[in-house]
Amino acid sequence: MLVKKAPDLTYSDVTPKSLYMGRRNFLFGLAAAYGAVVGYKKVTRLLEGPPTGSKPVKLMGVAKWPGSTDEKETSLEDVTHYNNFYEFGTSKTDPAANSQNFVTTPWSVSVEGEVKNKRTFTIDEMMKLAPLEERIYRHRCVEGWSIVVPWIGYSFSTIMRLAEPTAKAKFVAFESYYSPKQMPEGGSAGIELPYVEGLRLDEAMNPLTLLTVGMYDETLPNQDGAPVRLVIPWKYGFKSIKSLVRIRFVKDQPPTTWNISNAHEYGFYSNVNPTVDHPRWSQATERRLGEFRRRPTLMFNGYADQVASMYAGMDLKKYY
Ligand code: MTE
């Protein structure tokens, strides 16, 4: 395992050459798949933010992802002031109010378990593993609200290709940072912390699964999961774990926070599905923050073309 602190490390500084070459081949494949359209720009970025991360820093040279939705983006004000982040309190306005002094520097994320290459990445290293892309995704919360956000990151599959899961790895388990000292409200949140989530290996590998380090051209605000989170746009928002510190490749389906808390209401898969109601409310419609009228919820949140085949033959009423 290799951890270096210098902020200007390049990818080849922190990666064995064989892996580095592997990634280059991967990027080549990706570029070929997207065609010349993507035209990755050289990514440069300024990372010198204040230690709290409460004033996000501009990310520059971010490539646009052609698959982005062209729906109207939700306002930054709504996306940063109507949040779920139970470590900082359970009301929608708590995260913005209580996370401003959350210290996210230094930060590292470990990659462990059934992989050939166990590693710990500093956040600076992580931000350099692949060109950052702006991806405008719909994001649907299980509670019935939705947002459209220009997230910034790269496919989680980049990490998987570097880690090289062994044949035993069938799932990926994710864990958030938790410190009762920094997050005193977490103690009365009513859920077990640290927050944990999981994906099947193929779901984690799906190109839509985004390792997210920013939004609206800047690094992530604390209340939105600084400094790194996942965004899995075809699943209910609670799968999109914030302030990630641990990634573990495992044999068995891992426990997940909301399933531990209430298995009857929250399953492992949690794919957005307007035909399967939550036991206490319908999932057929949603309210986009900033809008009044409800709109129909789309199967897999509108990403069926990219993800439905992963669930072929599965009873989605049973595997909710
Ligand atoms: N991650 C952690 N660590 N703690 C949380 O409470 N809440 C989840 C998810 N990730 C949560 C979390 C839920 S319920 C939702 S809907 C989304 O984050 C909300 O993301 P947003 O606040 O950026 O919209």
Tab-separated table of N, CA and C in Angstrom, residues 84-219:
chain	number	residue	atom	x	y	z
A	84	ASN	N	-30.066	15.149	2.738
A	84	ASN	CA	-30.038	14.074	3.729
A	84	ASN	C	-28.574	13.760	4.007
A	85	PHE	N	-28.169	13.941	5.246
A	85	PHE	CA	-26.807	13.576	5.670
A	85	PHE	C	-26.942	13.439	7.189
A	86	TYR	N	-27.403	12.232	7.588
A	86	TYR	CA	-27.826	12.022	8.967
A	86	TYR	C	-26.730	12.254	9.995
A	87	GLU	N	-25.483	12.118	9.584
A	87	GLU	CA	-24.382	12.378	10.519
A	87	GLU	C	-24.455	13.815	11.041
A	88	PHE	N	-25.093	14.704	10.271
A	88	PHE	CA	-25.187	16.106	10.674
A	88	PHE	C	-26.598	16.505	11.088
A	89	GLY	N	-27.464	15.512	11.296
A	89	GLY	CA	-28.831	15.808	11.730
A	89	GLY	C	-29.847	15.271	10.747
A	90	THR	N	-31.086	15.138	11.207
A	90	THR	CA	-32.086	14.426	10.404
A	90	THR	C	-33.036	15.347	9.625
A	91	SER	N	-33.012	16.652	9.892
A	91	SER	CA	-33.905	17.493	9.088
A	91	SER	C	-33.156	17.942	7.832
A	92	LYS	N	-33.924	18.305	6.812
A	92	LYS	CA	-33.327	18.609	5.508
A	92	LYS	C	-32.387	19.819	5.552
A	93	THR	N	-32.586	20.697	6.529
A	93	THR	CA	-31.738	21.885	6.601
A	93	THR	C	-30.540	21.691	7.547
A	94	ASP	N	-30.535	20.595	8.296
A	94	ASP	CA	-29.439	20.357	9.251
A	94	ASP	C	-28.057	20.242	8.596
A	95	PRO	N	-27.923	19.462	7.502
A	95	PRO	CA	-26.572	19.291	6.955
A	95	PRO	C	-25.906	20.625	6.597
A	96	ALA	N	-26.638	21.530	5.952
A	96	ALA	CA	-26.027	22.822	5.596
A	96	ALA	C	-25.636	23.592	6.861
A	97	ALA	N	-26.498	23.517	7.864
A	97	ALA	CA	-26.245	24.296	9.088
A	97	ALA	C	-25.118	23.689	9.929
A	98	ASN	N	-25.034	22.361	9.964
A	98	ASN	CA	-24.132	21.717	10.939
A	98	ASN	C	-22.822	21.189	10.372
A	99	SER	N	-22.634	21.254	9.059
A	99	SER	CA	-21.430	20.621	8.493
A	99	SER	C	-20.338	21.620	8.121
A	100	GLN	N	-20.568	22.881	8.427
A	100	GLN	CA	-19.632	23.878	7.890
A	100	GLN	C	-18.215	23.759	8.438
A	101	ASN	N	-18.068	23.190	9.640
A	101	ASN	CA	-16.710	23.040	10.181
A	101	ASN	C	-16.161	21.620	10.045
A	102	PHE	N	-16.826	20.826	9.262
A	102	PHE	CA	-16.376	19.452	9.024
A	102	PHE	C	-14.987	19.500	8.354
A	103	VAL	N	-14.012	18.866	9.002
A	103	VAL	CA	-12.640	18.907	8.478
A	103	VAL	C	-12.435	17.747	7.505
A	104	THR	N	-12.155	18.072	6.258
A	104	THR	CA	-11.992	17.022	5.239
A	104	THR	C	-10.566	16.968	4.672
A	105	THR	N	-9.655	17.632	5.362
A	105	THR	CA	-8.249	17.595	4.973
A	105	THR	C	-7.415	17.247	6.199
A	106	PRO	N	-6.539	16.238	6.205
A	106	PRO	CA	-6.291	15.320	5.096
A	106	PRO	C	-7.427	14.297	4.987
A	107	TRP	N	-7.476	13.617	3.860
A	107	TRP	CA	-8.525	12.615	3.610
A	107	TRP	C	-7.924	11.470	2.808
A	108	SER	N	-8.257	10.262	3.179
A	108	SER	CA	-7.824	9.158	2.323
A	108	SER	C	-8.921	8.102	2.236
A	109	VAL	N	-8.869	7.334	1.195
A	109	VAL	CA	-9.868	6.289	0.936
A	109	VAL	C	-9.116	4.982	0.708
A	110	SER	N	-9.492	3.950	1.467
A	110	SER	CA	-8.790	2.679	1.284
A	110	SER	C	-9.583	1.757	0.363
A	111	VAL	N	-8.858	0.965	-0.382
A	111	VAL	CA	-9.450	-0.044	-1.257
A	111	VAL	C	-8.943	-1.394	-0.753
A	112	GLU	N	-9.883	-2.229	-0.292
A	112	GLU	CA	-9.502	-3.428	0.456
A	112	GLU	C	-10.270	-4.657	-0.012
A	113	GLY	N	-9.969	-5.778	0.632
A	113	GLY	CA	-10.757	-6.993	0.425
A	113	GLY	C	-10.238	-7.856	-0.702
A	114	GLU	N	-11.183	-8.423	-1.446
A	114	GLU	CA	-10.851	-9.397	-2.490
A	114	GLU	C	-10.340	-8.700	-3.749
A	115	VAL	N	-9.152	-8.110	-3.643
A	115	VAL	CA	-8.539	-7.455	-4.809
A	115	VAL	C	-7.055	-7.805	-4.860
A	116	LYS	N	-6.510	-7.761	-6.047
A	116	LYS	CA	-5.065	-8.019	-6.184
A	116	LYS	C	-4.269	-6.852	-5.633
A	117	ASN	N	-4.772	-5.644	-5.833
A	117	ASN	CA	-3.991	-4.453	-5.475
A	117	ASN	C	-4.701	-3.640	-4.402
A	118	LYS	N	-4.386	-3.934	-3.145
A	118	LYS	CA	-4.964	-3.128	-2.066
A	118	LYS	C	-4.217	-1.800	-2.047
A	119	ARG	N	-4.955	-0.715	-1.848
A	119	ARG	CA	-4.321	0.603	-1.930
A	119	ARG	C	-5.036	1.584	-1.006
A	120	THR	N	-4.319	2.612	-0.600
A	120	THR	CA	-4.982	3.751	0.033
A	120	THR	C	-4.643	4.984	-0.792
A	121	PHE	N	-5.664	5.716	-1.165
A	121	PHE	CA	-5.474	6.915	-1.972
A	121	PHE	C	-5.725	8.146	-1.116
A	122	THR	N	-4.855	9.139	-1.230
A	122	THR	CA	-5.228	10.432	-0.664
A	122	THR	C	-6.262	11.033	-1.619
A	123	ILE	N	-6.984	12.024	-1.145
A	123	ILE	CA	-8.002	12.611	-2.020
A	123	ILE	C	-7.346	13.248	-3.249
A	124	ASP	N	-6.169	13.825	-3.080
A	124	ASP	CA	-5.495	14.425	-4.246
A	124	ASP	C	-5.152	13.353	-5.276
A	125	GLU	N	-4.683	12.214	-4.793
A	125	GLU	CA	-4.376	11.113	-5.721
A	125	GLU	C	-5.650	10.658	-6.424
A	126	MET	N	-6.705	10.545	-5.637
A	126	MET	CA	-7.955	10.052	-6.201
A	126	MET	C	-8.481	10.963	-7.320
A	127	MET	N	-8.275	12.259	-7.123
A	127	MET	CA	-8.789	13.205	-8.117
A	127	MET	C	-8.013	13.150	-9.420
A	128	LYS	N	-6.864	12.474	-9.381
A	128	LYS	CA	-6.047	12.427	-10.599
A	128	LYS	C	-6.099	11.080	-11.309
A	129	LEU	N	-6.919	10.184	-10.838
A	129	LEU	CA	-6.902	8.843	-11.430
A	129	LEU	C	-7.497	8.797	-12.834
A	130	ALA	N	-8.372	9.721	-13.133
A	130	ALA	CA	-8.977	9.763	-14.476
A	130	ALA	C	-9.432	11.191	-14.739
A	131	PRO	N	-9.583	11.548	-16.009
A	131	PRO	CA	-10.069	12.895	-16.306
A	131	PRO	C	-11.441	13.109	-15.668
A	132	LEU	N	-11.601	14.274	-15.078
A	132	LEU	CA	-12.890	14.578	-14.445
A	132	LEU	C	-13.885	15.008	-15.516
A	133	GLU	N	-15.100	14.492	-15.374
A	133	GLU	CA	-16.156	14.834	-16.332
A	133	GLU	C	-17.317	15.478	-15.602
A	134	GLU	N	-17.982	16.402	-16.265
A	134	GLU	CA	-19.237	16.920	-15.714
A	134	GLU	C	-20.370	16.073	-16.267
A	135	ARG	N	-21.122	15.474	-15.373
A	135	ARG	CA	-22.249	14.632	-15.796
A	135	ARG	C	-23.521	15.153	-15.159
A	136	ILE	N	-24.428	15.583	-15.985
A	136	ILE	CA	-25.688	16.097	-15.444
A	136	ILE	C	-26.655	14.921	-15.325
A	137	TYR	N	-26.904	14.529	-14.077
A	137	TYR	CA	-27.722	13.359	-13.769
A	137	TYR	C	-29.003	13.789	-13.055
A	138	ARG	N	-30.064	13.004	-13.281
A	138	ARG	CA	-31.232	13.094	-12.385
A	138	ARG	C	-30.896	12.307	-11.132
A	139	HIS	N	-31.399	12.745	-9.996
A	139	HIS	CA	-31.098	12.106	-8.712
A	139	HIS	C	-32.424	12.079	-7.957
A	140	ARG	N	-32.925	10.870	-7.632
A	140	ARG	CA	-34.280	10.724	-7.075
A	140	ARG	C	-34.190	10.147	-5.673
A	141	CYS	N	-34.715	10.885	-4.709
A	141	CYS	CA	-34.700	10.403	-3.324
A	141	CYS	C	-35.907	9.490	-3.107
A	142	VAL	N	-35.745	8.491	-2.259
A	142	VAL	CA	-36.830	7.549	-1.973
A	142	VAL	C	-38.041	8.265	-1.349
A	143	GLU	N	-37.778	9.437	-0.759
A	143	GLU	CA	-38.872	10.181	-0.117
A	143	GLU	C	-39.734	10.955	-1.116
A	144	GLY	N	-39.354	10.974	-2.397
A	144	GLY	CA	-40.246	11.559	-3.391
A	144	GLY	C	-39.807	12.885	-3.985
A	145	TRP	N	-38.650	13.398	-3.615
A	145	TRP	CA	-38.148	14.603	-4.278
A	145	TRP	C	-37.014	14.225	-5.206
A	146	SER	N	-36.787	15.103	-6.184
A	146	SER	CA	-35.705	14.814	-7.127
A	146	SER	C	-34.987	16.106	-7.489
A	147	ILE	N	-33.769	15.946	-7.998
A	147	ILE	CA	-32.944	17.092	-8.386
A	147	ILE	C	-32.204	16.734	-9.675
A	148	VAL	N	-31.753	17.754	-10.383
A	148	VAL	CA	-30.891	17.547	-11.556
A	148	VAL	C	-29.599	18.291	-11.265
A	149	VAL	N	-28.495	17.546	-11.232
A	149	VAL	CA	-27.243	18.130	-10.721
A	149	VAL	C	-26.086	17.905	-11.695
A	150	PRO	N	-25.299	18.944	-11.969
A	150	PRO	CA	-24.070	18.744	-12.739
A	150	PRO	C	-22.962	18.239	-11.808
A	151	TRP	N	-22.900	16.910	-11.644
A	151	TRP	CA	-21.880	16.317	-10.788
A	151	TRP	C	-20.540	16.309	-11.528
A	152	ILE	N	-19.455	16.186	-10.791
A	152	ILE	CA	-18.126	16.081	-11.413
A	152	ILE	C	-17.417	14.855	-10.852
A	153	GLY	N	-16.907	14.032	-11.744
A	153	GLY	CA	-16.187	12.844	-11.291
A	153	GLY	C	-15.816	11.965	-12.458
A	154	TYR	N	-15.634	10.689	-12.175
A	154	TYR	CA	-15.357	9.709	-13.235
A	154	TYR	C	-15.979	8.387	-12.817
A	155	SER	N	-16.080	7.480	-13.781
A	155	SER	CA	-16.733	6.206	-13.486
A	155	SER	C	-15.985	5.456	-12.387
A	156	PHE	N	-16.740	4.904	-11.451
A	156	PHE	CA	-16.139	4.113	-10.369
A	156	PHE	C	-15.343	2.932	-10.936
A	157	SER	N	-15.680	2.511	-12.151
A	157	SER	CA	-14.983	1.370	-12.763
A	157	SER	C	-13.478	1.632	-12.872
A	158	THR	N	-13.072	2.885	-12.914
A	158	THR	CA	-11.633	3.211	-12.923
A	158	THR	C	-10.942	2.601	-11.706
A	159	ILE	N	-11.564	2.760	-10.545
A	159	ILE	CA	-10.995	2.227	-9.304
A	159	ILE	C	-10.962	0.694	-9.373
A	160	MET	N	-12.038	0.136	-9.920
A	160	MET	CA	-12.104	-1.328	-9.989
A	160	MET	C	-11.008	-1.889	-10.874
A	161	ARG	N	-10.766	-1.233	-11.994
A	161	ARG	CA	-9.734	-1.739	-12.901
A	161	ARG	C	-8.354	-1.648	-12.264
A	162	LEU	N	-8.142	-0.625	-11.467
A	162	LEU	CA	-6.853	-0.510	-10.766
A	162	LEU	C	-6.733	-1.569	-9.680
A	163	ALA	N	-7.834	-1.786	-8.974
A	163	ALA	CA	-7.799	-2.706	-7.829
A	163	ALA	C	-7.712	-4.165	-8.279
A	164	GLU	N	-8.271	-4.442	-9.432
A	164	GLU	CA	-8.321	-5.816	-9.952
A	164	GLU	C	-8.956	-6.795	-8.952
A	165	PRO	N	-10.279	-6.791	-8.864
A	165	PRO	CA	-10.980	-7.722	-7.971
A	165	PRO	C	-10.629	-9.173	-8.322
A	166	THR	N	-10.520	-10.015	-7.315
A	166	THR	CA	-10.266	-11.442	-7.563
A	166	THR	C	-11.586	-12.106	-7.955
A	167	ALA	N	-11.511	-13.379	-8.335
A	167	ALA	CA	-12.723	-14.099	-8.754
A	167	ALA	C	-13.713	-14.219	-7.605
A	168	LYS	N	-13.217	-14.088	-6.372
A	168	LYS	CA	-14.113	-14.220	-5.206
A	168	LYS	C	-14.995	-12.981	-5.006
A	169	ALA	N	-14.591	-11.845	-5.534
A	169	ALA	CA	-15.333	-10.597	-5.293
A	169	ALA	C	-16.646	-10.604	-6.069
A	170	LYS	N	-17.754	-10.472	-5.335
A	170	LYS	CA	-19.072	-10.444	-5.998
A	170	LYS	C	-19.820	-9.140	-5.712
A	171	PHE	N	-19.413	-8.454	-4.661
A	171	PHE	CA	-20.069	-7.205	-4.258
A	171	PHE	C	-18.999	-6.186	-3.847
A	172	VAL	N	-19.414	-4.914	-3.772
A	172	VAL	CA	-18.529	-3.887	-3.233
A	172	VAL	C	-19.234	-3.245	-2.042
A	173	ALA	N	-18.527	-3.165	-0.911
A	173	ALA	CA	-19.079	-2.549	0.302
A	173	ALA	C	-18.428	-1.179	0.478
A	174	PHE	N	-19.250	-0.185	0.785
A	174	PHE	CA	-18.753	1.189	0.931
A	174	PHE	C	-19.015	1.670	2.356
A	175	GLU	N	-18.099	2.470	2.868
A	175	GLU	CA	-18.272	3.007	4.227
A	175	GLU	C	-17.943	4.497	4.263
A	176	SER	N	-18.780	5.240	4.978
A	176	SER	CA	-18.574	6.685	5.146
A	176	SER	C	-17.692	6.961	6.338
A	177	TYR	N	-17.131	8.133	6.341
A	177	TYR	CA	-16.424	8.636	7.514
A	177	TYR	C	-17.435	8.828	8.649
A	178	TYR	N	-17.010	8.536	9.868
A	178	TYR	CA	-17.865	8.898	11.003
A	178	TYR	C	-17.006	9.271	12.210
A	179	SER	N	-17.279	10.434	12.763
A	179	SER	CA	-16.597	10.861	13.971
A	179	SER	C	-17.631	11.524	14.877
A	180	PRO	N	-17.943	10.892	16.035
A	180	PRO	CA	-18.926	11.495	16.932
A	180	PRO	C	-18.508	12.903	17.358
A	181	LYS	N	-17.192	13.143	17.376
A	181	LYS	CA	-16.719	14.465	17.783
A	181	LYS	C	-17.058	15.515	16.719
A	182	GLN	N	-16.804	15.147	15.467
A	182	GLN	CA	-17.101	16.089	14.380
A	182	GLN	C	-18.579	16.089	13.994
A	183	MET	N	-19.264	14.995	14.333
A	183	MET	CA	-20.649	14.841	13.891
A	183	MET	C	-21.538	14.495	15.084
A	184	PRO	N	-21.622	15.393	16.075
A	184	PRO	CA	-22.352	15.055	17.296
A	184	PRO	C	-23.830	14.727	17.039
A	185	GLU	N	-24.407	15.321	15.992
A	185	GLU	CA	-25.829	15.069	15.687
A	185	GLU	C	-26.065	13.620	15.262
A	186	GLY	N	-24.989	12.957	14.792
A	186	GLY	CA	-25.120	11.568	14.346
A	186	GLY	C	-25.574	10.641	15.463
A	187	GLY	N	-25.231	10.989	16.692
A	187	GLY	CA	-25.566	10.149	17.836
A	187	GLY	C	-27.061	10.001	18.048
A	188	SER	N	-27.839	10.985	17.587
A	188	SER	CA	-29.294	10.881	17.767
A	188	SER	C	-30.023	10.750	16.428
A	189	ALA	N	-29.289	10.274	15.407
A	189	ALA	CA	-29.887	10.176	14.071
A	189	ALA	C	-30.828	8.985	13.930
A	190	GLY	N	-30.706	8.001	14.826
A	190	GLY	CA	-31.606	6.845	14.757
A	190	GLY	C	-31.160	5.786	13.760
A	191	ILE	N	-29.991	5.940	13.179
A	191	ILE	CA	-29.444	4.879	12.313
A	191	ILE	C	-28.052	4.533	12.824
A	192	GLU	N	-27.634	3.291	12.498
A	192	GLU	CA	-26.284	2.883	12.879
A	192	GLU	C	-25.274	3.634	12.033
A	193	LEU	N	-24.242	4.141	12.653
A	193	LEU	CA	-23.164	4.807	11.918
A	193	LEU	C	-21.847	4.118	12.253
A	194	PRO	N	-20.864	4.085	11.379
A	194	PRO	CA	-20.823	4.739	10.076
A	194	PRO	C	-21.859	4.207	9.079
A	195	TYR	N	-22.243	5.120	8.200
A	195	TYR	CA	-23.165	4.817	7.106
A	195	TYR	C	-22.484	3.819	6.172
A	196	VAL	N	-23.201	2.763	5.814
A	196	VAL	CA	-22.625	1.765	4.896
A	196	VAL	C	-23.574	1.506	3.733
A	197	GLU	N	-23.005	1.190	2.595
A	197	GLU	CA	-23.796	0.876	1.405
A	197	GLU	C	-23.109	-0.217	0.619
A	198	GLY	N	-23.783	-0.706	-0.415
A	198	GLY	CA	-23.179	-1.765	-1.209
A	198	GLY	C	-23.778	-1.848	-2.592
A	199	LEU	N	-23.010	-2.415	-3.496
A	199	LEU	CA	-23.472	-2.658	-4.864
A	199	LEU	C	-23.008	-4.039	-5.288
A	200	ARG	N	-23.763	-4.637	-6.206
A	200	ARG	CA	-23.276	-5.854	-6.831
A	200	ARG	C	-22.110	-5.437	-7.735
A	201	LEU	N	-21.203	-6.374	-8.022
A	201	LEU	CA	-20.006	-6.022	-8.785
A	201	LEU	C	-20.345	-5.387	-10.146
A	202	ASP	N	-21.338	-5.953	-10.828
A	202	ASP	CA	-21.673	-5.404	-12.152
A	202	ASP	C	-22.294	-4.017	-12.042
A	203	GLU	N	-23.021	-3.752	-10.949
A	203	GLU	CA	-23.592	-2.416	-10.763
A	203	GLU	C	-22.477	-1.396	-10.519
A	204	ALA	N	-21.487	-1.825	-9.725
A	204	ALA	CA	-20.369	-0.922	-9.434
A	204	ALA	C	-19.570	-0.653	-10.699
A	205	MET	N	-19.512	-1.650	-11.558
A	205	MET	CA	-18.744	-1.562	-12.808
A	205	MET	C	-19.483	-0.763	-13.871
A	206	ASN	N	-20.808	-0.610	-13.728
A	206	ASN	CA	-21.577	0.107	-14.750
A	206	ASN	C	-21.021	1.533	-14.914
A	207	PRO	N	-20.775	1.959	-16.148
A	207	PRO	CA	-20.148	3.276	-16.357
A	207	PRO	C	-20.910	4.436	-15.717
A	208	LEU	N	-22.225	4.269	-15.463
A	208	LEU	CA	-22.980	5.376	-14.851
A	208	LEU	C	-22.593	5.607	-13.384
A	209	THR	N	-22.096	4.569	-12.714
A	209	THR	CA	-21.761	4.717	-11.286
A	209	THR	C	-20.593	5.686	-11.142
A	210	LEU	N	-20.883	6.816	-10.533
A	210	LEU	CA	-19.930	7.936	-10.561
A	210	LEU	C	-19.214	8.127	-9.225
A	211	LEU	N	-17.895	8.082	-9.288
A	211	LEU	CA	-17.064	8.471	-8.146
A	211	LEU	C	-17.031	10.002	-8.227
A	212	THR	N	-17.660	10.650	-7.275
A	212	THR	CA	-17.979	12.070	-7.439
A	212	THR	C	-17.141	12.935	-6.507
A	213	VAL	N	-16.472	13.929	-7.077
A	213	VAL	CA	-15.625	14.813	-6.265
A	213	VAL	C	-16.060	16.270	-6.351
A	214	GLY	N	-17.084	16.548	-7.141
A	214	GLY	CA	-17.511	17.945	-7.245
A	214	GLY	C	-18.902	18.067	-7.809
A	215	MET	N	-19.382	19.317	-7.835
A	215	MET	CA	-20.655	19.632	-8.499
A	215	MET	C	-20.673	21.116	-8.825
A	216	TYR	N	-21.433	21.497	-9.838
A	216	TYR	CA	-21.526	22.904	-10.254
A	216	TYR	C	-20.119	23.516	-10.377
A	217	ASP	N	-19.208	22.809	-11.041
A	217	ASP	CA	-17.850	23.304	-11.335
A	217	ASP	C	-16.922	23.396	-10.134
A	218	GLU	N	-17.370	23.000	-8.954
A	218	GLU	CA	-16.529	23.155	-7.779
A	218	GLU	C	-16.403	21.841	-7.021
A	219	THR	N	-15.501	21.809	-6.032
A	219	THR	CA	-15.421	20.617	-5.186
A	219	THR	C	-16.720	20.511	-4.389
